PDB file of C-alpha atoms in Angstrom:
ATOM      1  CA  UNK A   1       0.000   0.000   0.000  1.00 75.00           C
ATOM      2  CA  UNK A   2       1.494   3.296  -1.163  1.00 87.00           C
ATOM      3  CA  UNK A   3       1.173   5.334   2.027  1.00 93.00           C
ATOM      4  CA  UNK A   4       2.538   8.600   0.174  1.00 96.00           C
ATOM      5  CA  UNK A   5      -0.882   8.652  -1.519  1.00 97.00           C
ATOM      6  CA  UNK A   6      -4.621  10.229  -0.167  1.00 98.00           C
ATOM      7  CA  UNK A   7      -8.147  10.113  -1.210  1.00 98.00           C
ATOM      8  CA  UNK A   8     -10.021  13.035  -0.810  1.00 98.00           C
ATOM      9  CA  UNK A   9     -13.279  13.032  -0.636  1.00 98.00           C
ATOM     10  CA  UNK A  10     -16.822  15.606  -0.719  1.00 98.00           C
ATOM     11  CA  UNK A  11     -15.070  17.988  -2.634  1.00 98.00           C
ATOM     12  CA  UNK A  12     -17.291  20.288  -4.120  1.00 96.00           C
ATOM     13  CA  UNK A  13     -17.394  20.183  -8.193  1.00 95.00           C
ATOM     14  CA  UNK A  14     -15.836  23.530  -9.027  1.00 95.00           C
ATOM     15  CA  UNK A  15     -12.932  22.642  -7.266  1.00 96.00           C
ATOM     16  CA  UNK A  16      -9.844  22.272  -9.697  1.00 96.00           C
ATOM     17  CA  UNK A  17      -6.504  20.452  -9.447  1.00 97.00           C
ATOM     18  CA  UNK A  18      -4.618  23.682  -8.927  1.00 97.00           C
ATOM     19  CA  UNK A  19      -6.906  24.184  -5.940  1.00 97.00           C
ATOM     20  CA  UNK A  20      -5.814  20.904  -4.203  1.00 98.00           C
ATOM     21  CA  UNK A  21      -2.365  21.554  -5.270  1.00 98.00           C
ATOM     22  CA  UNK A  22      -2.463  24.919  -3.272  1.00 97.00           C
ATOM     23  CA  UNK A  23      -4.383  24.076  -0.499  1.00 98.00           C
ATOM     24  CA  UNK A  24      -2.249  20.313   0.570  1.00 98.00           C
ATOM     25  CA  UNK A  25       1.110  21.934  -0.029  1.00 98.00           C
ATOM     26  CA  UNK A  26       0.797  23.547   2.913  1.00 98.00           C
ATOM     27  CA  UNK A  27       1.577  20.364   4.662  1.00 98.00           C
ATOM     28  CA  UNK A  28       4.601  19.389   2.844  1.00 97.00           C
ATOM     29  CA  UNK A  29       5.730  18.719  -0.974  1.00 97.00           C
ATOM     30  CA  UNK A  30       3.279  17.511  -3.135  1.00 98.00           C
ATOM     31  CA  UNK A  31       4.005  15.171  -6.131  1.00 97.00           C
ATOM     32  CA  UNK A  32       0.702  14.975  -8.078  1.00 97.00           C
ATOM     33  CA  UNK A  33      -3.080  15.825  -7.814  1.00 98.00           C
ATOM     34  CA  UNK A  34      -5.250  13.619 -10.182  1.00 98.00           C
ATOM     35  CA  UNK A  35      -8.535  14.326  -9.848  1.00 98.00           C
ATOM     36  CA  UNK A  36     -11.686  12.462 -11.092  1.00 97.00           C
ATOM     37  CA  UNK A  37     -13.490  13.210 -13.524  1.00 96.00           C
ATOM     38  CA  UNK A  38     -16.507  12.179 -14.953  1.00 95.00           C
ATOM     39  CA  UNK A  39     -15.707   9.755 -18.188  1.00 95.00           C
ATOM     40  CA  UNK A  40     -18.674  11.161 -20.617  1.00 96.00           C
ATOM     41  CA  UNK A  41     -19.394  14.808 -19.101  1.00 94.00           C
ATOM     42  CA  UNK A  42     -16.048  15.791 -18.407  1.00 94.00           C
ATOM     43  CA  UNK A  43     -17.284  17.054 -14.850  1.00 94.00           C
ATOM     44  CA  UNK A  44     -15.339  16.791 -11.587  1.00 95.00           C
ATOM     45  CA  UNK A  45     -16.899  12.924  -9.733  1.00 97.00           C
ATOM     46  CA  UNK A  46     -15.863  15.249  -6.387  1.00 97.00           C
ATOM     47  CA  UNK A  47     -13.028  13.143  -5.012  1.00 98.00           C
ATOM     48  CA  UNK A  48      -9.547  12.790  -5.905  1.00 98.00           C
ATOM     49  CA  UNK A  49      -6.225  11.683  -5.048  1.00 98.00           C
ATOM     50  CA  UNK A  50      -3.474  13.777  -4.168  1.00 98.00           C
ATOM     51  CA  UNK A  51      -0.004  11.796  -3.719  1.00 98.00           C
ATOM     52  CA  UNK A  52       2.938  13.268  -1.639  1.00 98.00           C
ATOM     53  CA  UNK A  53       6.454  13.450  -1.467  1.00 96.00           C
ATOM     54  CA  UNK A  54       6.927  11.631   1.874  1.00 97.00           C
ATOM     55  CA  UNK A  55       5.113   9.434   3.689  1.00 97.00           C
ATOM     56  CA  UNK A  56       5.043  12.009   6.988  1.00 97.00           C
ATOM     57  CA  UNK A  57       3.740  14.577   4.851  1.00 97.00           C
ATOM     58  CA  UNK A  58       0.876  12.454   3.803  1.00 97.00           C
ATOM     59  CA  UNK A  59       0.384  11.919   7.472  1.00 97.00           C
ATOM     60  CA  UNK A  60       0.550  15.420   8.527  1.00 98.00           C
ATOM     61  CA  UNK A  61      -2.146  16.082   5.523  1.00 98.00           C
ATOM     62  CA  UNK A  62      -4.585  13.695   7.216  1.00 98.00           C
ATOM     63  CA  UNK A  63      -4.244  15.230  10.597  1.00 98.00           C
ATOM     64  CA  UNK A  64      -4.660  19.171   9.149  1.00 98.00           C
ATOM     65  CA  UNK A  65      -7.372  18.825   6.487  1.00 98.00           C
ATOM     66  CA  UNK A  66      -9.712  15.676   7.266  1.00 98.00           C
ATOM     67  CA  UNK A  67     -13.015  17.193   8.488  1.00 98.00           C
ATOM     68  CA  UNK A  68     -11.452  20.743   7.242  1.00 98.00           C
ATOM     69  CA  UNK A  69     -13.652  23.069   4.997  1.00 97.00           C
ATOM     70  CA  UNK A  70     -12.497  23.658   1.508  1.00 97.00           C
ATOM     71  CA  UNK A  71     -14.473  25.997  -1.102  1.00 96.00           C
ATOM     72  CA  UNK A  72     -17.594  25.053   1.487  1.00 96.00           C
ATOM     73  CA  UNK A  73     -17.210  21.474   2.048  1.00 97.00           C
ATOM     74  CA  UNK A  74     -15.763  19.198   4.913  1.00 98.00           C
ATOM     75  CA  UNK A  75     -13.346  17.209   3.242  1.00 98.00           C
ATOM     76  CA  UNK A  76     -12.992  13.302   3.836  1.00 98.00           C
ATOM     77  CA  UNK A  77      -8.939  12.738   3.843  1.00 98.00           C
ATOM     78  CA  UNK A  78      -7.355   9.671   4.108  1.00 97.00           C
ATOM     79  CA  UNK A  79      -4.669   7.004   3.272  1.00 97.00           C
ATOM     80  CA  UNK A  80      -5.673   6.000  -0.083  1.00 96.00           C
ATOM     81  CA  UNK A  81      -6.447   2.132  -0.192  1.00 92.00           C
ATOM     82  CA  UNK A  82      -5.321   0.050  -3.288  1.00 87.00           C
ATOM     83  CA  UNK A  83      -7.622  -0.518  -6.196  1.00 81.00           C
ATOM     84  CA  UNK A  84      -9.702  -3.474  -5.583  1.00 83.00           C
ATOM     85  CA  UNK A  85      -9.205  -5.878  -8.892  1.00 83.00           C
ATOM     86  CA  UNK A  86     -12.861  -6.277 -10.829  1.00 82.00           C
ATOM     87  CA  UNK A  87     -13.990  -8.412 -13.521  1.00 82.00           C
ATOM     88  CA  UNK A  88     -14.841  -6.750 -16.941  1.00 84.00           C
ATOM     89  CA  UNK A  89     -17.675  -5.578 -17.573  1.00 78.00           C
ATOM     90  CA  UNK A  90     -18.549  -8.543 -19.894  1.00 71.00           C
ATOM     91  CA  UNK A  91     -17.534 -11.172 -17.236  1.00 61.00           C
ATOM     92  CA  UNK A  92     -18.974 -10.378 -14.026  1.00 56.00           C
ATOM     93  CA  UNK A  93     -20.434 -13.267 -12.191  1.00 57.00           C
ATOM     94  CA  UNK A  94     -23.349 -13.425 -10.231  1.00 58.00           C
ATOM     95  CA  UNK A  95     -26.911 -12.184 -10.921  1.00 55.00           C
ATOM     96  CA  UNK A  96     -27.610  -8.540 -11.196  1.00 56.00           C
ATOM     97  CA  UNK A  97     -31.313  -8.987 -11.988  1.00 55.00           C
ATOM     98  CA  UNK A  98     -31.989  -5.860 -13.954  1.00 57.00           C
ATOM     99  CA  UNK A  99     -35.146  -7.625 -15.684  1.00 56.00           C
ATOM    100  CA  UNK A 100     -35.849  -6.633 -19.676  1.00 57.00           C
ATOM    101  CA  UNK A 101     -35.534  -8.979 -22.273  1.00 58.00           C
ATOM    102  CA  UNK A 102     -37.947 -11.100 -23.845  1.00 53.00           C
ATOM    103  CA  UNK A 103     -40.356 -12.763 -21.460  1.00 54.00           C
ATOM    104  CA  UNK A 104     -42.301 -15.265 -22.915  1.00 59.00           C
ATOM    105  CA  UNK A 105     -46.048 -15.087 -24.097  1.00 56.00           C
ATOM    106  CA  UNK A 106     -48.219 -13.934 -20.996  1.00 58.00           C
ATOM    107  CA  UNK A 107     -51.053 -13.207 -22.649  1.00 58.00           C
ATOM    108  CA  UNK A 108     -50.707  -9.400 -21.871  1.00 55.00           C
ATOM    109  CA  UNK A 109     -48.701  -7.706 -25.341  1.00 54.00           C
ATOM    110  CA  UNK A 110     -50.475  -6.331 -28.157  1.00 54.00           C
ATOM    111  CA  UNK A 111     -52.611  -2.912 -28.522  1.00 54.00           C
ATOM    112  CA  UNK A 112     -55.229  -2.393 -26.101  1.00 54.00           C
ATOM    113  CA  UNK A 113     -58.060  -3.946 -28.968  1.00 56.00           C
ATOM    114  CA  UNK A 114     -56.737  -7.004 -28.758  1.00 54.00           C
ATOM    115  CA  UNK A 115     -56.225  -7.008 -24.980  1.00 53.00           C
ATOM    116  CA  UNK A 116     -60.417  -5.700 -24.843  1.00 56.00           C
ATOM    117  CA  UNK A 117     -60.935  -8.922 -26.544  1.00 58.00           C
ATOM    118  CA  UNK A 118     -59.370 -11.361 -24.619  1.00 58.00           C
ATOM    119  CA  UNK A 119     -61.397  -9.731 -21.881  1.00 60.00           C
ATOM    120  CA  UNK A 120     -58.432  -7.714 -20.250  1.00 56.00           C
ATOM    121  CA  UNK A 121     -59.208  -3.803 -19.832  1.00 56.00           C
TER     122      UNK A 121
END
């Protein structure tokens, strides 16, 4: 686990990765700011990570700024975890539900004529 590395969390969506860059260098040298974005919109998701030079500046971080207001809202810092590993999309196991598809003849399909004659209203 890279302990040099934190997520940051309820940021609000104007917030930019020059803001985070500004605002966490005040606890010690930071190496990069990559912030989330939204894959079709382009928007901010509102977290990001923001990766330090040393592992007691990452620490020092945490203690200043988790629970500390930025650009009106309390930030969620901490020690980044690792990536869980997921199946692709196309592979996932399990059932998701998520009904559609075809469902057999229950009597019900067709315009409402038909379904007035078959005695359904």
């Amino acid at each position: 686990m890279n302990e040099t590395r934190l997520f940051v969390g309820n940021l609000s969506y104007q917030t930019m990765e020059n803001d985070l860059q500004e605002y966490f260098s005040q606890a010690g040298v930071v190496s990069s700011v990559n912030l989330m974005l939204d894959k079709f919109t382009g928007k901010s998701r509102g977290f990001a990570f923001v990766e330090f030079g040393s592992q007691d500046d990452a620490n020092k971080a945490v203690e200043m700024f988790h629970g500390k207001e930025l650009q009106g809202r309390e930030l969620t810092v901490n020690i980044a975890r690792p990536r869980e590993e997921r199946a692709p999309r196309g592979e996932r196991s399990g059932s998701g539900g998520g009904g559609g598809g075809w469902r057999g003849d229950r009597g019900g399909g067709g315009d409402r004529g038909e379904r007035r004659e078959r005695g359904y209203r």
